[in-house]
Amino acid sequence: MLDYIIVGSGLAGICFSELCFENDKTFLVFDDYSTSSSKIAGGLYNPVILKRFSQVWKAKEQLDYGLSFYERISNRINLKFDYKIPIYRKFASIEEQNNWFQAADKPTLSPFLSTRIIHKQYQSIHSEFGFGEVLHTGYVDTAALLDAYNAYLESQMLFVNETFDYSGVEFADDHVVYKGYQARHIVFAEGFGLQYNPFFNEFPLDGTKGELLIIKAPDLDLDVVLKSSIFILPIGDNMFKVGATYNWDDKTSTPTEEGKQELIESLKELIDCDFEIVKHFAGVRPTVKDRRPLVGTHSAHSTIHLLNGLGTRGVMLGPWLAKALFENIEGGIALDLQIDIKRFDKMNKNR
């Protein structure tokens, strides 16, 4: 008897897997790599919504838990994937500077916003009004993390690379059976793949397509993440990750010419040097209409659970949400009402 079958090995799935390791729970992960957006994510963790100068929901709790959690994962798989790097918000006007200082006076934001305007001149970047620095920021190399962690799971015989067959789930009194495996619980962490899950696909996972570029720009001298309408993230060897677009209509992971041109136009507004596009990629983020995650237990089956809806801030949300679900299942600790799928009770009753 396994404790858990985990479906999906993106950020949500590996965070829950790590909690199983840490709490001596037996588990097996199923994934066919068909829908994960985690690998193509920007990977930034940033406690401030820089468009509106407001705090990310429960940012402090997420960072306090998540950064130490990632450190433990790093030790397990012997890989550095968490890089501390400042985020500079480029100011477009005096008004934006004033808005920044007003935000920095708020108790919830003051730990995260420096009150010093930075006037450093970066080669190829015009910055008449300077930059504001966001504190306690960085990025997770999500592709490297997922590759290494899933390889580790395979080495421990805990990973099955195949498409999960929902029709193969059989419910017993206090456990489930799937292809000969018995487990006390199944956790579905499939990201946008939720649309194919008959147990949970009525929940309003919207999906937001994002496209990113990797560029090479030898004349761009940048040692911080630059944020304006897009972000520019230095990843070494004169290479930079540039993103991201937001498309609420296209639900495919296919890069588009429109997305590429949108990023190029925004990039040319920020930098005035030549650059070469090395890679162009896309994915569908698992976003929810009410901008809150989808976490909890099925209304009719107490042995199957949902861990989804990490949206555009999966790096911050993943560890914290996995912990919340794990403690809910194992200890009966109530979920925050804003993440609990019970908030859609009316929908559940109509099933």
Coordinates of C-alpha atoms in Angstrom, one line a residue:
M1 CA 0.0 0.0 0.0
L2 CA 1.4 3.3 -1.1
D3 CA 0.6 6.5 0.8
Y4 CA 0.3 8.6 -2.4
I5 CA 0.1 8.4 -6.1
I6 CA 1.0 11.8 -7.5
V7 CA -0.1 12.7 -11.0
G8 CA 2.1 15.4 -12.5
S9 CA 5.7 16.3 -12.0
G10 CA 5.8 20.0 -12.6
L11 CA 6.5 22.4 -9.7
A12 CA 3.3 21.4 -7.8
G13 CA 4.0 17.7 -8.2
I14 CA 7.7 17.8 -7.1
C15 CA 6.9 20.0 -4.1
F16 CA 4.4 17.4 -2.9
S17 CA 6.9 14.6 -3.6
E18 CA 9.5 16.4 -1.5
L19 CA 7.0 16.6 1.4
C20 CA 6.5 12.8 1.1
F21 CA 10.2 12.3 1.3
E22 CA 10.5 14.6 4.3
N23 CA 7.6 12.8 6.1
D24 CA 8.5 9.2 5.3
K25 CA 5.5 8.7 3.0
T26 CA 5.7 6.2 0.2
F27 CA 4.7 7.5 -3.2
L28 CA 4.8 7.0 -7.0
V29 CA 4.7 9.8 -9.6
F30 CA 3.0 9.5 -13.0
D31 CA 3.7 12.0 -15.8
D32 CA 4.0 12.0 -19.6
Y33 CA 5.4 15.5 -19.8
S34 CA 2.6 16.6 -22.1
T35 CA 1.3 19.7 -20.3
S36 CA 3.7 21.1 -17.8
S37 CA 4.3 24.8 -18.1
S38 CA 6.9 24.8 -15.2
K39 CA 9.8 24.1 -17.5
I40 CA 9.3 27.2 -19.6
A41 CA 8.4 29.5 -16.7
G42 CA 10.3 32.7 -16.0
G43 CA 11.0 31.3 -12.6
L44 CA 11.1 34.7 -10.8
Y45 CA 10.1 35.0 -7.2
N46 CA 9.0 38.6 -6.5
P47 CA 6.8 39.6 -3.5
V48 CA 5.5 42.7 -5.3
I49 CA 3.1 43.2 -8.2
L50 CA 5.1 45.9 -9.9
K51 CA 2.4 47.0 -12.3
R52 CA 0.3 48.3 -9.4
F53 CA 2.9 48.5 -6.6
S54 CA 0.9 46.1 -4.4
Q55 CA 1.9 43.1 -2.4
V56 CA 1.5 39.6 -3.8
W57 CA -1.1 37.7 -1.8
K58 CA 0.5 36.1 1.3
A59 CA 4.0 36.8 -0.2
K60 CA 5.8 36.8 3.2
E61 CA 4.4 33.4 4.2
Q62 CA 5.3 31.9 0.7
L63 CA 8.8 33.3 0.7
D64 CA 9.6 32.3 4.4
Y65 CA 8.6 28.7 3.7
G66 CA 9.5 28.4 0.1
L67 CA 13.1 29.5 0.1
S68 CA 14.2 27.1 2.9
F69 CA 12.1 24.4 1.1
Y70 CA 14.1 24.9 -2.1
E71 CA 17.3 24.8 -0.2
R72 CA 16.4 21.3 1.2
I73 CA 15.5 20.1 -2.4
S74 CA 18.9 21.5 -3.6
N75 CA 20.7 19.4 -0.9
R76 CA 18.7 16.3 -1.9
I77 CA 19.5 16.4 -5.6
N78 CA 22.9 18.2 -5.3
L79 CA 22.0 21.0 -7.6
K80 CA 22.1 24.8 -7.4
F81 CA 18.9 26.2 -9.0
D82 CA 18.0 29.1 -6.8
Y83 CA 19.8 32.3 -7.7
K84 CA 19.4 35.5 -5.6
I85 CA 19.3 38.5 -7.8
P86 CA 17.7 42.0 -7.4
I87 CA 14.8 43.1 -9.5
Y88 CA 14.9 46.7 -10.7
R89 CA 11.7 48.3 -11.7
K90 CA 12.4 50.9 -14.4
F91 CA 10.6 54.2 -13.7
A92 CA 9.0 55.8 -16.7
S93 CA 8.1 59.1 -15.0
I94 CA 8.4 61.2 -11.8
E95 CA 4.8 60.1 -11.1
E96 CA 5.9 56.4 -11.0
Q97 CA 8.7 57.4 -8.6
N98 CA 6.2 59.0 -6.3
N99 CA 3.9 56.0 -6.5
W100 CA 6.8 53.8 -5.6
F101 CA 7.5 55.9 -2.4
Q102 CA 3.9 55.8 -1.4
A103 CA 3.8 52.1 -1.7
A104 CA 7.1 51.7 0.2
D105 CA 5.4 53.5 3.2
K106 CA 2.8 50.8 3.5
P107 CA 3.7 48.3 6.3
T108 CA 3.1 45.3 4.1
L109 CA 5.4 46.6 1.4
S110 CA 8.1 48.4 3.3
P111 CA 10.2 45.2 3.8
F112 CA 10.3 44.6 0.0
L113 CA 10.7 48.1 -1.6
S114 CA 14.0 50.0 -1.2
T115 CA 13.4 53.7 -0.7
R116 CA 16.6 54.6 -2.6
I117 CA 16.3 55.5 -6.3
I118 CA 19.1 53.8 -8.2
H119 CA 20.6 55.9 -11.0
K120 CA 23.2 53.4 -12.2
Q121 CA 23.8 53.7 -15.9
Y122 CA 23.6 50.4 -17.7
Q123 CA 25.1 50.0 -21.1
S124 CA 22.3 50.0 -23.8
I125 CA 19.5 50.9 -21.4
H126 CA 18.1 54.4 -21.2
S127 CA 16.9 55.2 -17.7
E128 CA 16.2 58.9 -17.3
F129 CA 14.1 58.4 -14.1
G130 CA 16.2 55.6 -12.6
F131 CA 15.1 52.3 -11.0
G132 CA 13.4 51.1 -7.8
E133 CA 14.9 48.0 -6.2
V134 CA 12.7 45.1 -5.0
L135 CA 14.2 43.2 -2.1
H136 CA 14.2 39.5 -1.3
T137 CA 14.0 38.5 -4.9
G138 CA 15.6 35.9 -7.2
Y139 CA 14.8 33.2 -9.7
V140 CA 14.6 29.4 -9.8
D141 CA 15.9 27.7 -12.9
T142 CA 12.8 25.6 -13.2
A143 CA 13.9 23.6 -16.2
A144 CA 17.1 22.5 -14.4
L145 CA 15.2 21.8 -11.2
L146 CA 12.6 19.6 -12.8
D147 CA 15.0 17.7 -15.0
A148 CA 17.2 16.9 -12.0
Y149 CA 14.4 16.1 -9.6
N150 CA 12.5 13.9 -12.0
A151 CA 15.8 12.1 -12.8
Y152 CA 16.3 11.6 -9.1
L153 CA 12.8 10.1 -8.8
E154 CA 13.5 7.8 -11.7
S155 CA 16.7 6.7 -10.0
Q156 CA 14.7 5.8 -6.9
M157 CA 12.1 3.9 -9.0
L158 CA 9.5 6.4 -8.0
F159 CA 8.6 7.7 -11.5
V160 CA 6.4 6.3 -14.2
N161 CA 6.7 8.0 -17.6
E162 CA 3.2 7.4 -19.0
T163 CA -0.1 9.0 -19.5
F164 CA -2.4 8.6 -16.5
D165 CA -5.6 6.7 -17.4
Y166 CA -8.3 8.2 -15.3
S167 CA -10.7 5.4 -16.2
G168 CA -8.3 3.0 -14.4
V169 CA -9.0 4.5 -11.0
E170 CA -11.0 2.1 -8.7
F171 CA -12.3 3.3 -5.4
A172 CA -12.2 1.1 -2.3
D173 CA -13.5 2.1 1.2
D174 CA -10.3 3.8 2.4
H175 CA -7.9 3.7 -0.6
V176 CA -7.7 3.7 -4.4
V177 CA -6.4 1.1 -6.8
Y178 CA -4.7 2.0 -10.0
K179 CA -3.2 -0.6 -12.4
G180 CA -2.4 -2.9 -9.5
Y181 CA -1.1 -0.2 -7.3
Q182 CA -2.9 0.5 -4.0
A183 CA -2.7 3.9 -2.5
R184 CA -4.3 5.8 0.4
H185 CA -4.5 8.9 -1.7
I186 CA -4.1 10.3 -5.3
V187 CA -2.9 13.9 -5.6
F188 CA -3.6 15.4 -9.1
A189 CA -1.1 18.1 -9.9
E190 CA -1.3 18.3 -13.7
G191 CA -1.4 22.0 -14.3
F192 CA -3.4 22.9 -17.4
G193 CA -3.8 19.1 -18.0
L194 CA -6.6 19.4 -15.5
Q195 CA -8.9 19.9 -18.4
Y196 CA -8.7 16.2 -19.2
N197 CA -9.3 15.1 -15.6
P198 CA -12.9 13.9 -15.2
F199 CA -12.8 14.1 -11.4
F200 CA -11.9 17.8 -11.3
N201 CA -12.3 19.3 -14.7
E202 CA -15.4 21.3 -13.8
F203 CA -13.3 23.7 -11.8
P204 CA -12.7 27.0 -13.5
L205 CA -9.1 26.6 -14.6
D206 CA -8.8 29.2 -17.3
G207 CA -5.2 28.8 -18.6
T208 CA -3.1 31.8 -19.7
K209 CA -0.6 31.2 -22.5
G210 CA 2.8 32.8 -22.1
E211 CA 5.7 33.1 -24.5
L212 CA 9.3 33.8 -23.7
L213 CA 12.5 34.4 -25.6
I214 CA 16.2 33.6 -24.9
I215 CA 18.3 36.2 -26.5
K216 CA 22.0 36.8 -26.9
A217 CA 23.1 40.4 -26.5
P218 CA 26.8 40.9 -26.0
D219 CA 26.4 44.7 -25.6
L220 CA 23.8 44.5 -22.9
D221 CA 25.6 44.9 -19.6
L222 CA 23.0 43.9 -17.0
D223 CA 23.5 42.2 -13.6
V224 CA 20.0 42.5 -12.3
V225 CA 16.5 41.5 -13.5
L226 CA 15.1 44.5 -15.3
K227 CA 11.3 44.9 -15.1
S228 CA 9.1 47.2 -17.1
S229 CA 6.3 46.0 -19.4
I230 CA 8.4 42.8 -19.7
F231 CA 11.3 41.4 -17.7
I232 CA 14.9 40.8 -18.8
L233 CA 16.7 38.2 -16.8
P234 CA 20.5 37.6 -17.2
I235 CA 21.3 33.9 -17.3
G236 CA 25.0 34.1 -18.1
D237 CA 27.3 34.1 -21.2
N238 CA 25.6 37.3 -22.6
M239 CA 22.3 35.4 -22.6
F240 CA 19.0 36.7 -21.3
K241 CA 15.5 35.4 -20.7
V242 CA 12.8 37.8 -21.9
G243 CA 9.2 37.6 -21.1
A244 CA 6.4 37.3 -21.0
T245 CA 3.2 37.6 -23.0
Y246 CA -0.3 36.9 -21.7
N247 CA -2.9 35.3 -24.1
W248 CA -6.2 34.2 -22.7
D249 CA -7.6 32.8 -25.9
D250 CA -4.9 30.5 -27.3
K251 CA -4.6 27.3 -25.2
T252 CA -1.8 25.7 -27.1
S253 CA 1.9 25.5 -26.2
T254 CA 3.0 26.4 -29.7
P255 CA 5.1 29.6 -30.0
T256 CA 3.6 32.2 -32.3
E257 CA 4.9 34.9 -34.5
E258 CA 2.5 37.4 -32.8
G259 CA 3.9 36.5 -29.4
K260 CA 7.5 36.9 -30.7
Q261 CA 6.9 40.3 -32.2
E262 CA 5.2 41.5 -29.1
L263 CA 8.2 40.6 -27.0
I264 CA 10.6 42.1 -29.6
E265 CA 8.7 45.4 -29.7
S266 CA 8.7 45.7 -25.9
L267 CA 12.4 44.7 -25.8
K268 CA 13.3 47.4 -28.3
E269 CA 11.6 50.0 -26.0
L270 CA 13.9 48.9 -23.2
I271 CA 17.3 48.4 -24.8
D272 CA 19.0 50.0 -27.8
C273 CA 21.6 47.3 -28.7
D274 CA 21.5 44.4 -31.2
F275 CA 20.4 41.0 -30.0
E276 CA 19.9 37.6 -31.5
I277 CA 17.0 35.3 -30.7
V278 CA 18.4 32.0 -29.6
K279 CA 15.1 30.3 -28.5
H280 CA 11.4 31.0 -28.5
F281 CA 9.1 28.9 -26.4
A282 CA 5.6 28.9 -25.0
G283 CA 3.4 27.2 -22.4
V284 CA 0.0 27.5 -20.8
R285 CA 0.0 28.7 -17.2
P286 CA -2.6 27.1 -14.9
T287 CA -4.5 30.2 -14.0
V288 CA -7.9 30.5 -12.3
K289 CA -10.6 33.0 -12.9
D290 CA -10.7 34.3 -9.3
R291 CA -6.8 34.4 -9.2
R292 CA -6.6 31.9 -6.4
P293 CA -5.2 28.3 -6.5
L294 CA -7.3 25.1 -6.6
V295 CA -6.5 23.0 -3.6
G296 CA -8.5 20.4 -1.7
T297 CA -10.3 17.1 -1.7
H298 CA -13.1 15.8 -4.0
S299 CA -16.6 16.3 -2.6
A300 CA -17.6 12.7 -3.2
H301 CA -14.2 10.8 -2.9
S302 CA -12.1 11.5 0.2
T303 CA -9.1 9.7 -1.3
I304 CA -8.5 12.0 -4.3
H305 CA -7.1 15.6 -4.1
L306 CA -6.3 18.6 -6.2
L307 CA -3.1 20.7 -6.2
N308 CA -3.4 23.1 -9.1
G309 CA -3.9 26.7 -10.2
L310 CA -0.4 28.0 -9.4
G311 CA -0.8 30.5 -12.1
T312 CA 2.0 33.0 -12.9
R313 CA 3.7 32.8 -9.5
G314 CA 4.2 29.0 -9.3
V315 CA 7.7 29.3 -7.9
M316 CA 6.4 31.1 -4.8
L317 CA 3.2 29.2 -4.4
G318 CA 4.3 25.7 -5.1
P319 CA 6.0 24.8 -1.7
W320 CA 3.4 26.7 0.4
L321 CA 0.4 25.1 -1.3
A322 CA 1.9 21.6 -1.2
K323 CA 2.4 22.0 2.5
A324 CA -1.1 23.2 3.0
L325 CA -2.6 20.2 1.2
F326 CA -0.3 17.7 2.9
E327 CA -1.2 19.0 6.3
N328 CA -4.8 19.0 5.4
I329 CA -4.7 15.4 4.3
E330 CA -2.5 14.1 7.1
G331 CA -3.4 16.3 10.0
G332 CA -6.9 17.6 9.2
I333 CA -5.6 21.2 9.3
A334 CA -8.1 23.4 7.5
L335 CA -7.1 25.0 4.2
D336 CA -7.2 28.7 3.8
L337 CA -10.7 29.4 2.4
Q338 CA -9.2 31.4 -0.5
I339 CA -7.4 28.3 -1.9
D340 CA -9.9 25.6 -0.9
I341 CA -12.0 24.2 -3.8
K342 CA -14.9 24.2 -1.4
R343 CA -15.4 27.8 -2.4
F344 CA -17.0 26.3 -5.5
D345 CA -19.4 24.2 -3.4
K346 CA -22.4 25.3 -5.6
M347 CA -20.6 23.9 -8.6
N348 CA -19.8 20.6 -6.7
K349 CA -23.5 20.2 -5.7
N350 CA -24.5 20.4 -9.4
R351 CA -22.2 17.6 -10.4

